[in-house]
Coordinates of C-alpha atoms in Angstrom, one line a residue:
Chain A
X1 CA -13.2 36.2 -75.0
X2 CA -10.1 36.7 -77.2
X3 CA -7.0 35.0 -75.9
X4 CA -3.9 37.1 -75.0
X5 CA -0.4 35.7 -74.6
X6 CA 1.9 37.5 -72.1
X7 CA 5.4 36.2 -72.3
X8 CA 8.2 37.2 -69.9
X9 CA 11.9 36.7 -70.8
X10 CA 14.9 37.4 -68.8
X11 CA 18.3 36.0 -68.0
X12 CA 20.6 34.3 -70.5
X13 CA 18.3 34.5 -73.5
X14 CA 18.8 38.2 -73.6
X15 CA 22.6 37.7 -73.6
X16 CA 23.0 35.1 -76.3
X17 CA 22.4 36.3 -79.8
X18 CA 21.4 32.9 -81.3
X19 CA 18.9 32.1 -78.4
X20 CA 17.4 35.6 -78.6
X21 CA 16.9 35.4 -82.4
X22 CA 15.2 32.0 -82.1
X23 CA 13.0 33.3 -79.3
X24 CA 12.0 36.3 -81.3
X25 CA 11.2 34.2 -84.3
X26 CA 9.0 32.0 -82.2
X27 CA 7.4 34.9 -80.4
X28 CA 6.6 36.4 -83.8
X29 CA 4.7 33.2 -84.7
X30 CA 2.3 33.4 -81.8
X31 CA -1.0 34.4 -83.3
X32 CA -3.4 37.0 -81.9
X33 CA -2.8 39.6 -79.2
X34 CA 0.5 39.4 -77.3
X35 CA 2.7 41.3 -74.9
X36 CA 6.4 40.8 -74.2
X37 CA 7.8 41.6 -70.8
X38 CA 11.6 41.6 -70.2
X39 CA 14.1 41.9 -67.5
X40 CA 17.8 42.6 -68.0
X41 CA 19.5 42.5 -64.6
X42 CA 22.7 41.0 -66.0
X43 CA 23.3 43.9 -68.4
X44 CA 22.4 46.5 -65.7
X45 CA 24.9 44.8 -63.4
X46 CA 27.6 45.0 -66.1
X47 CA 27.0 48.7 -66.8
X48 CA 27.0 49.5 -63.1
X49 CA 30.4 47.8 -62.7
X50 CA 31.8 49.7 -65.7
X51 CA 30.6 53.0 -64.1
X52 CA 31.9 52.0 -60.7
X53 CA 28.5 51.9 -59.1
X54 CA 28.3 49.3 -56.4
X55 CA 25.6 46.7 -56.9
X56 CA 23.9 45.9 -53.6
X57 CA 21.5 43.0 -53.2
X58 CA 19.4 41.8 -50.2
X59 CA 18.1 38.2 -50.4
X60 CA 18.4 38.1 -54.1
X61 CA 16.6 41.5 -54.6
X62 CA 18.4 44.5 -55.9
X63 CA 18.7 47.7 -53.8
X64 CA 18.1 50.6 -56.1
X65 CA 19.8 53.9 -55.1
X66 CA 19.5 57.0 -57.4
X67 CA 22.5 56.0 -59.5
X68 CA 21.4 52.4 -59.9
X69 CA 17.9 53.6 -60.9
X70 CA 19.5 55.7 -63.7
X71 CA 21.4 52.6 -64.9
X72 CA 18.2 50.5 -64.7
X73 CA 16.3 53.0 -66.8
X74 CA 19.1 53.3 -69.3
X75 CA 19.5 49.5 -69.7
X76 CA 15.9 48.3 -69.3
X77 CA 13.9 51.1 -70.9
X78 CA 16.6 52.2 -73.3
X79 CA 19.0 49.6 -74.6
X80 CA 17.2 46.3 -74.2
X81 CA 13.6 47.6 -74.7
X82 CA 14.3 49.5 -77.9
X83 CA 16.6 46.9 -79.3
X84 CA 13.8 44.3 -78.9
X85 CA 11.3 46.8 -80.5
X86 CA 13.5 47.4 -83.5
X87 CA 14.1 43.6 -84.0
X88 CA 10.4 42.9 -83.7
X89 CA 9.7 45.6 -86.3
X90 CA 12.3 43.9 -88.5
X91 CA 10.1 40.9 -88.6
X92 CA 6.9 42.9 -89.3
X93 CA 5.7 42.8 -85.7
X94 CA 4.4 46.3 -84.9
X95 CA 5.9 46.7 -81.4
X96 CA 5.9 49.6 -79.0
X97 CA 8.3 49.8 -76.1
X98 CA 6.8 50.9 -72.8
X99 CA 7.6 51.5 -69.1
X100 CA 4.8 51.6 -66.6
X101 CA 5.1 55.4 -66.7
X102 CA 4.1 55.5 -70.4
X103 CA 0.3 56.0 -70.7
X104 CA 0.3 55.7 -67.0
X105 CA -0.3 52.0 -67.3
X106 CA 1.5 51.0 -64.1
X107 CA 1.6 53.4 -61.2
X108 CA 3.4 52.0 -58.2
X109 CA 4.2 53.0 -54.6
X110 CA 7.8 53.4 -53.5
X111 CA 8.4 50.6 -51.1
X112 CA 8.6 52.0 -47.5
X113 CA 11.9 51.3 -45.7
X114 CA 11.4 48.5 -43.2
X115 CA 14.4 46.6 -41.8
X116 CA 15.9 47.3 -45.2
X117 CA 15.5 50.3 -47.5
X118 CA 15.3 49.0 -51.1
X119 CA 15.5 52.5 -52.5
X120 CA 13.6 53.4 -55.7
X121 CA 11.6 50.2 -55.9
X122 CA 8.0 50.3 -56.8
X123 CA 5.2 47.9 -55.6
X124 CA 2.2 47.6 -57.8
X125 CA -1.5 47.7 -56.8
X126 CA -3.3 46.0 -59.7
X127 CA -6.5 48.1 -59.1
X128 CA -4.5 51.3 -59.8
X129 CA -3.3 50.1 -63.2
X130 CA -4.8 51.4 -66.4
X131 CA -5.6 48.9 -69.1
X132 CA -7.5 51.1 -71.5
X133 CA -4.7 52.1 -73.9
X134 CA -3.1 48.6 -73.8
X135 CA -6.4 47.1 -74.9
X136 CA -6.7 49.7 -77.6
X137 CA -3.2 49.0 -78.9
X138 CA -3.8 45.2 -78.8
X139 CA -7.0 45.7 -80.7
X140 CA -5.0 47.5 -83.4
X141 CA -2.5 44.6 -83.7
X142 CA 0.2 46.4 -81.8
X143 CA 2.6 44.4 -79.6
X144 CA 3.5 46.2 -76.3
X145 CA 6.9 45.4 -75.0
X146 CA 7.2 46.2 -71.3
X147 CA 10.4 46.7 -69.3
X148 CA 10.9 46.5 -65.5
X149 CA 10.3 50.2 -64.8
X150 CA 7.2 51.8 -63.2
X151 CA 6.5 55.3 -61.7
X152 CA 5.0 56.8 -58.6
X153 CA 2.6 59.2 -60.5
X154 CA 4.4 62.1 -59.0
X155 CA 7.4 62.3 -61.4
X156 CA 9.6 59.6 -60.0
X157 CA 10.6 56.5 -62.0
X158 CA 10.8 53.2 -60.0
X159 CA 12.4 49.8 -60.5
X160 CA 9.9 46.9 -60.3
X161 CA 10.6 43.2 -60.8
X162 CA 9.8 42.1 -64.3
X163 CA 8.0 38.9 -63.2
X164 CA 5.7 41.0 -61.1
X165 CA 5.0 43.4 -64.0
X166 CA 4.1 40.4 -66.2
X167 CA 1.7 38.9 -63.6
X168 CA 0.2 42.3 -62.8
X169 CA -0.5 42.9 -66.5
X170 CA -2.1 39.5 -66.6
X171 CA -4.4 40.2 -63.7
X172 CA -5.3 43.6 -65.2
X173 CA -6.2 42.3 -68.6
X174 CA -7.9 39.0 -67.6
X175 CA -11.2 40.9 -67.3
X176 CA -11.2 41.3 -71.1
X177 CA -9.0 38.5 -72.4
X178 CA -8.4 34.8 -71.8
X179 CA -4.8 35.4 -70.6
X180 CA -2.0 32.9 -70.9
X181 CA 1.2 33.8 -69.0
X182 CA 4.5 32.2 -69.9
X183 CA 7.6 32.7 -67.9
X184 CA 10.6 31.8 -70.1
X185 CA 13.8 30.9 -68.3
X186 CA 16.9 28.9 -69.0
X187 CA 15.5 25.8 -67.4
X188 CA 12.7 23.6 -68.8
X189 CA 10.4 24.3 -65.8
X190 CA 10.2 23.1 -62.2
X191 CA 12.4 20.0 -61.8
X192 CA 13.2 17.7 -58.9
X193 CA 16.8 17.6 -60.3
X194 CA 17.7 20.3 -62.8
X195 CA 20.1 17.9 -64.5
X196 CA 17.5 15.3 -65.1
X197 CA 14.9 16.3 -67.7
X198 CA 12.6 13.4 -66.7
X199 CA 12.1 15.0 -63.3
X200 CA 10.2 17.9 -64.8
X201 CA 6.8 18.6 -63.2
X202 CA 4.4 18.8 -66.1
X203 CA 1.9 20.4 -63.7
X204 CA 2.4 21.9 -60.3
X205 CA -0.2 23.0 -57.8
X206 CA 0.1 25.4 -54.9
X207 CA 0.4 22.6 -52.2
X208 CA 3.3 21.0 -54.1
X209 CA 4.9 24.5 -54.5
X210 CA 4.9 25.0 -50.7
X211 CA 6.0 21.4 -50.0
X212 CA 9.0 21.5 -52.4
X213 CA 9.9 25.0 -51.3
X214 CA 10.1 23.7 -47.7
X215 CA 12.2 20.7 -48.9
X216 CA 14.6 23.2 -50.6
X217 CA 13.9 21.7 -54.1
X218 CA 12.3 24.9 -55.3
X219 CA 14.6 27.8 -54.4
X220 CA 16.2 31.1 -55.4
X221 CA 14.6 33.0 -58.3
X222 CA 12.0 30.3 -58.9
X223 CA 10.2 31.1 -55.7
X224 CA 9.0 34.7 -56.5
X225 CA 8.3 33.5 -60.1
X226 CA 6.0 30.8 -58.8
X227 CA 4.5 33.1 -56.1
X228 CA 3.6 35.6 -58.9
X229 CA 2.4 32.8 -61.1
X230 CA 0.0 31.3 -58.5
X231 CA -1.2 34.8 -57.7
X232 CA -2.0 35.4 -61.3
X233 CA -4.0 32.1 -61.4
X234 CA -6.0 33.2 -58.4
X235 CA -6.7 36.6 -60.1
X236 CA -8.4 34.9 -63.1
X237 CA -5.5 34.3 -65.5
X238 CA -6.4 31.3 -67.7
X239 CA -3.1 29.6 -67.8
X240 CA 0.4 30.1 -66.3
X241 CA 3.4 28.1 -67.4
X242 CA 7.1 28.0 -66.9
X243 CA 9.4 26.9 -69.7
X244 CA 12.7 27.2 -71.4
X245 CA 12.8 30.1 -73.9
X246 CA 13.7 27.6 -76.6
X247 CA 10.4 25.7 -76.0
X248 CA 8.1 28.7 -76.4
X249 CA 6.0 27.0 -79.1
X250 CA 6.1 23.4 -77.8
X251 CA 4.6 21.7 -74.7
X252 CA 7.7 21.1 -72.6
X253 CA 6.8 23.1 -69.5
X254 CA 5.5 23.2 -66.0
X255 CA 1.9 24.3 -66.0
X256 CA 0.6 25.8 -62.8
X257 CA -2.7 24.4 -61.7
X258 CA -4.9 25.6 -58.9
Chain B
X1 CA -8.3 71.7 -88.8
X2 CA -7.2 71.2 -85.2
X3 CA -4.0 72.9 -84.2
X4 CA -1.1 70.8 -83.0
X5 CA 2.0 72.1 -81.2
X6 CA 5.3 70.3 -81.7
X7 CA 8.0 71.6 -79.3
X8 CA 11.6 70.6 -79.5
X9 CA 14.0 71.1 -76.6
X10 CA 17.6 70.4 -76.3
X11 CA 20.8 71.7 -74.8
X12 CA 21.1 73.4 -71.4
X13 CA 17.3 73.3 -70.5
X14 CA 17.7 69.5 -70.1
X15 CA 20.7 70.0 -67.8
X16 CA 19.3 72.6 -65.4
X17 CA 16.7 71.4 -63.0
X18 CA 14.9 74.8 -62.4
X19 CA 14.8 75.6 -66.2
X20 CA 13.5 72.2 -67.0
X21 CA 10.8 72.4 -64.3
X22 CA 9.6 75.8 -65.6
X23 CA 9.7 74.5 -69.2
X24 CA 7.6 71.4 -68.3
X25 CA 5.1 73.6 -66.3
X26 CA 4.7 75.8 -69.4
X27 CA 4.5 72.9 -71.8
X28 CA 1.8 71.4 -69.6
X29 CA -0.2 74.6 -70.0
X30 CA -0.3 74.4 -73.8
X31 CA -3.9 73.5 -74.7
X32 CA -4.8 70.9 -77.3
X33 CA -2.8 68.2 -79.0
X34 CA 1.0 68.5 -78.5
X35 CA 4.2 66.6 -79.0
X36 CA 7.5 67.0 -77.3
X37 CA 10.8 66.2 -79.1
X38 CA 14.1 66.2 -77.2
X39 CA 17.8 65.9 -77.8
X40 CA 20.3 65.1 -75.1
X41 CA 23.8 65.2 -76.7
X42 CA 25.4 66.7 -73.6
X43 CA 24.4 63.8 -71.4
X44 CA 25.4 61.2 -74.0
X45 CA 28.8 62.9 -74.3
X46 CA 29.2 62.7 -70.5
X47 CA 28.3 59.0 -70.4
X48 CA 30.6 58.2 -73.3
X49 CA 33.4 59.9 -71.4
X50 CA 32.7 57.9 -68.2
X51 CA 32.7 54.7 -70.2
X52 CA 35.9 55.7 -72.1
X53 CA 34.2 55.7 -75.5
X54 CA 35.7 58.4 -77.7
X55 CA 33.3 61.0 -79.0
X56 CA 34.0 61.7 -82.6
X57 CA 32.4 64.7 -84.5
X58 CA 32.6 65.9 -88.1
X59 CA 31.6 69.5 -88.8
X60 CA 29.4 69.6 -85.7
X61 CA 27.7 66.2 -86.4
X62 CA 28.3 63.2 -84.2
X63 CA 29.8 60.0 -85.7
X64 CA 27.9 57.1 -84.3
X65 CA 29.8 53.8 -84.0
X66 CA 28.1 50.7 -82.4
X67 CA 29.2 51.7 -78.9
X68 CA 28.1 55.3 -79.3
X69 CA 24.8 54.1 -80.6
X70 CA 24.3 52.1 -77.4
X71 CA 25.1 55.2 -75.4
X72 CA 22.7 57.3 -77.4
X73 CA 19.9 54.7 -77.0
X74 CA 20.5 54.4 -73.3
X75 CA 20.6 58.2 -72.7
X76 CA 18.0 59.5 -75.2
X77 CA 15.4 56.6 -75.3
X78 CA 16.0 55.6 -71.7
X79 CA 17.2 58.1 -69.2
X80 CA 16.0 61.4 -70.7
X81 CA 12.9 60.2 -72.4
X82 CA 11.4 58.2 -69.5
X83 CA 12.3 60.9 -67.0
X84 CA 10.4 63.4 -69.1
X85 CA 7.5 61.0 -69.4
X86 CA 7.4 60.4 -65.6
X87 CA 7.5 64.2 -64.9
X88 CA 4.8 64.9 -67.4
X89 CA 2.7 62.2 -65.8
X90 CA 3.3 63.9 -62.5
X91 CA 1.5 67.0 -63.8
X92 CA -1.4 64.9 -65.2
X93 CA -0.2 65.0 -68.7
X94 CA -0.6 61.5 -70.2
X95 CA 2.7 61.1 -72.0
X96 CA 4.1 58.2 -73.9
X97 CA 7.8 58.1 -74.7
X98 CA 8.7 56.9 -78.2
X99 CA 11.6 56.3 -80.6
X100 CA 11.0 56.2 -84.3
X101 CA 11.1 52.4 -84.0
X102 CA 8.0 52.3 -81.8
X103 CA 4.8 51.8 -83.8
X104 CA 7.2 52.1 -86.8
X105 CA 6.5 55.9 -86.8
X106 CA 9.9 56.9 -88.3
X107 CA 11.7 54.4 -90.5
X108 CA 15.0 55.8 -91.7
X109 CA 17.9 54.8 -94.0
X110 CA 21.4 54.4 -92.7
X111 CA 23.4 57.2 -94.2
X112 CA 25.7 55.8 -96.9
X113 CA 29.4 56.4 -96.3
X114 CA 30.6 59.2 -98.6
X115 CA 33.8 61.1 -97.8
X116 CA 33.0 60.4 -94.2
X117 CA 31.2 57.4 -92.6
X118 CA 28.8 58.7 -90.0
X119 CA 28.1 55.2 -88.8
X120 CA 24.6 54.3 -87.4
X121 CA 23.0 57.6 -88.4
X122 CA 19.5 57.5 -90.0
X123 CA 18.1 59.9 -92.7
X124 CA 14.4 60.2 -92.8
X125 CA 12.1 60.1 -95.8
X126 CA 8.9 61.8 -94.7
X127 CA 6.8 59.8 -97.2
X128 CA 7.9 56.5 -95.4
X129 CA 6.7 57.7 -92.0
X130 CA 3.5 56.4 -90.4
X131 CA 1.2 59.0 -88.7
X132 CA -1.8 56.8 -88.0
X133 CA -1.0 55.8 -84.4
X134 CA 0.3 59.3 -83.5
X135 CA -3.0 60.8 -84.7
X136 CA -4.9 58.2 -82.7
X137 CA -2.9 58.9 -79.6
X138 CA -3.3 62.7 -80.0
X139 CA -7.1 62.2 -80.5
X140 CA -7.1 60.4 -77.1
X141 CA -5.3 63.3 -75.4
X142 CA -2.0 61.5 -75.2
X143 CA 1.2 63.5 -75.5
X144 CA 3.9 61.6 -77.5
X145 CA 7.5 62.4 -76.4
X146 CA 10.0 61.6 -79.1
X147 CA 13.8 61.1 -78.7
X148 CA 16.4 61.3 -81.4
X149 CA 16.4 57.5 -82.3
X150 CA 14.9 56.0 -85.5
X151 CA 15.3 52.5 -87.1
X152 CA 16.0 51.0 -90.5
X153 CA 13.0 48.7 -90.4
X154 CA 15.3 45.7 -90.5
X155 CA 16.1 45.4 -86.8
X156 CA 18.7 48.2 -86.5
X157 CA 18.3 51.3 -84.4
X158 CA 19.8 54.5 -85.8
X159 CA 20.7 57.9 -84.4
X160 CA 18.9 60.9 -86.0
X161 CA 19.2 64.6 -85.2
X162 CA 16.3 65.7 -83.0
X163 CA 15.7 68.9 -84.9
X164 CA 15.1 66.8 -88.0
X165 CA 12.8 64.4 -86.2
X166 CA 10.7 67.4 -85.0
X167 CA 10.5 68.9 -88.5
X168 CA 9.7 65.5 -90.1
X169 CA 6.9 64.9 -87.6
X170 CA 5.5 68.4 -88.5
X171 CA 5.6 67.6 -92.2
X172 CA 3.9 64.2 -91.6
X173 CA 1.1 65.6 -89.4
X174 CA 0.5 68.9 -91.3
X175 CA -2.0 67.0 -93.6
X176 CA -4.3 66.6 -90.6
X177 CA -3.4 69.4 -88.3
X178 CA -2.5 73.1 -88.4
X179 CA 1.0 72.4 -87.0
X180 CA 3.1 74.9 -85.0
X181 CA 6.7 74.0 -84.6
X182 CA 8.7 75.6 -81.8
X183 CA 12.4 75.1 -81.5
X184 CA 13.4 75.9 -77.9
X185 CA 17.1 76.9 -77.4
X186 CA 19.1 78.8 -74.8
X187 CA 19.0 82.0 -76.9
X188 CA 16.0 84.2 -77.6
X189 CA 16.0 83.5 -81.3
X190 CA 18.1 84.7 -84.3
X191 CA 20.0 87.8 -83.3
X192 CA 22.5 90.0 -85.1
X193 CA 24.4 90.1 -81.7
X194 CA 23.5 87.5 -79.2
X195 CA 24.4 89.8 -76.3
X196 CA 22.0 92.5 -77.5
X197 CA 18.4 91.4 -77.1
X198 CA 17.2 94.3 -79.2
X199 CA 18.9 92.8 -82.3
X200 CA 16.5 89.9 -82.3
X201 CA 14.8 89.2 -85.6
X202 CA 11.1 89.0 -84.9
X203 CA 10.7 87.4 -88.3
X204 CA 13.2 85.9 -90.6
X205 CA 12.7 84.9 -94.3
X206 CA 14.6 82.4 -96.3
X207 CA 16.6 85.2 -98.2
X208 CA 17.6 86.8 -94.9
X209 CA 18.7 83.3 -93.7
X210 CA 21.0 82.8 -96.6
X211 CA 22.3 86.3 -96.5
X212 CA 23.2 86.3 -92.8
X213 CA 24.6 82.7 -93.1
X214 CA 27.0 84.0 -95.7
X215 CA 27.9 87.0 -93.5
X216 CA 28.7 84.6 -90.7
X217 CA 26.0 86.1 -88.4
X218 CA 24.0 82.8 -88.5
X219 CA 26.3 79.9 -87.7
X220 CA 26.9 76.6 -86.0
X221 CA 23.9 74.7 -84.7
X222 CA 21.5 77.5 -85.8
X223 CA 22.1 76.6 -89.5
X224 CA 20.6 73.1 -89.5
X225 CA 17.8 74.2 -87.2
X226 CA 16.8 77.0 -89.6
X227 CA 17.3 74.7 -92.6
X228 CA 14.9 72.2 -91.0
X229 CA 12.5 75.0 -90.0
X230 CA 12.3 76.5 -93.6
X231 CA 11.8 73.0 -95.0
X232 CA 8.9 72.4 -92.6
X233 CA 7.3 75.7 -93.7
X234 CA 7.7 74.6 -97.4
X235 CA 6.0 71.3 -96.4
X236 CA 2.9 73.0 -95.2
X237 CA 3.6 73.6 -91.5
X238 CA 1.6 76.6 -90.3
X239 CA 4.1 78.3 -88.1
X240 CA 7.8 77.8 -87.2
X241 CA 9.4 79.8 -84.4
X242 CA 12.7 79.7 -82.6
X243 CA 12.8 80.9 -79.0
X244 CA 14.4 80.6 -75.5
X245 CA 12.8 77.7 -73.6
X246 CA 11.9 80.2 -70.8
X247 CA 9.7 82.0 -73.4
X248 CA 7.6 79.1 -74.4
X249 CA 4.3 80.8 -73.6
X250 CA 5.2 84.4 -74.6
X251 CA 5.9 86.1 -77.9
X252 CA 9.6 86.7 -77.7
X253 CA 10.8 84.7 -80.6
X254 CA 12.0 84.6 -84.2
X255 CA 9.2 83.5 -86.4
X256 CA 10.2 82.0 -89.8
X257 CA 8.2 83.4 -92.7
X258 CA 8.2 82.2 -96.3

């Protein structure tokens, strides 16, 4: 099978021009089929504030009312996605910027209100996804760039966590490719002490994940990322690693192992 | 040759929910390969105002500084484009939303400052465009939805008039398709008196265009639209018509003739 690299970026690398340029240069050097997935919550929060739209969170997850969804679509699918596409084109990387609504790649279900109503948030069922056009584009040397927007198949756009989009694309495409998923962050990987580089876990298995989560060493945004990563491994993804965006092309990382 | 319908919408149809729904229903009924091109200046102007960004115009054309470009990208490529894609998906029309940067379909040149600097505005050279992926997508039954954004091939997004994008796509694709271009507006076509439906020109030739332009009967936004339309006819486009968006499927229109 051909190998396929799926790289997810988010956080500060999208905010700092020099980091972003280095990342895009490195991403451009990855050979063979590749997909970029990006978040952009910081910029969406900034635009919401400028427009006087309250940003509501519940346990680290964004609550998406109609106005917040418009902001998410403008920032993720518009500003960030198309800027990345133009910059990749500028380095002769033939990119196409997509939401999950485009080509109906990622249909999702609006999350049912439980104790909390998350609003226009979409949950993905991998078996509903459509990989045909993505495979065709990859075969033609095109680089799909996905943002954190899906749709309900009935005309409604939905907001979906970018880490989840990345791991879902991995599961979808692992039938036809040897998929490597890389979550780029602004830390080197999973560390016992984030200020001590020598405490980096070079590998992490599921038991260690649960142990260190209980100990409070692994916390916040790292938890859903690792959860998605181990799920991708279970679904046949060849390799999942977590690394700093500046280390895209070298081996400093935490590799998840089953 | 296969026929291909390229339909451009803009103005009030994008603002009024019932008109938009009727238009999308009608658009969905067009058989065979088709492309939708849209503007969205009204929404971009509204967002600029909300953000306190001054809207500057020169002879009816928008001056696009860096902040205005970000607004244009958010509104055209994000909000409007992806909402249209989701709605088309909702009626089983497999749409993909694109700028001219995606798949490098429409490279453009930043307009050189002359007596006036229009800022980040792109002029298209049809011979630089790339029709390969659009033809492949059309062959697969996909409906491309283009917004009014292009790029300079060197990493910079640019703002480009949607009428021009529509006519350029027509010229590009007329080698392989019998292309029909429809400009949808909020008037029935070219009329001697816009309040008198019986003064509609059922056909209009280039000489009439120049005559009635000099007389001041044809004016404002209709002038660049007709200019683009006649240029498309010269470039081998099979049919160009101007009609009200509510008349997409019937014959009330002004057809341009050479």
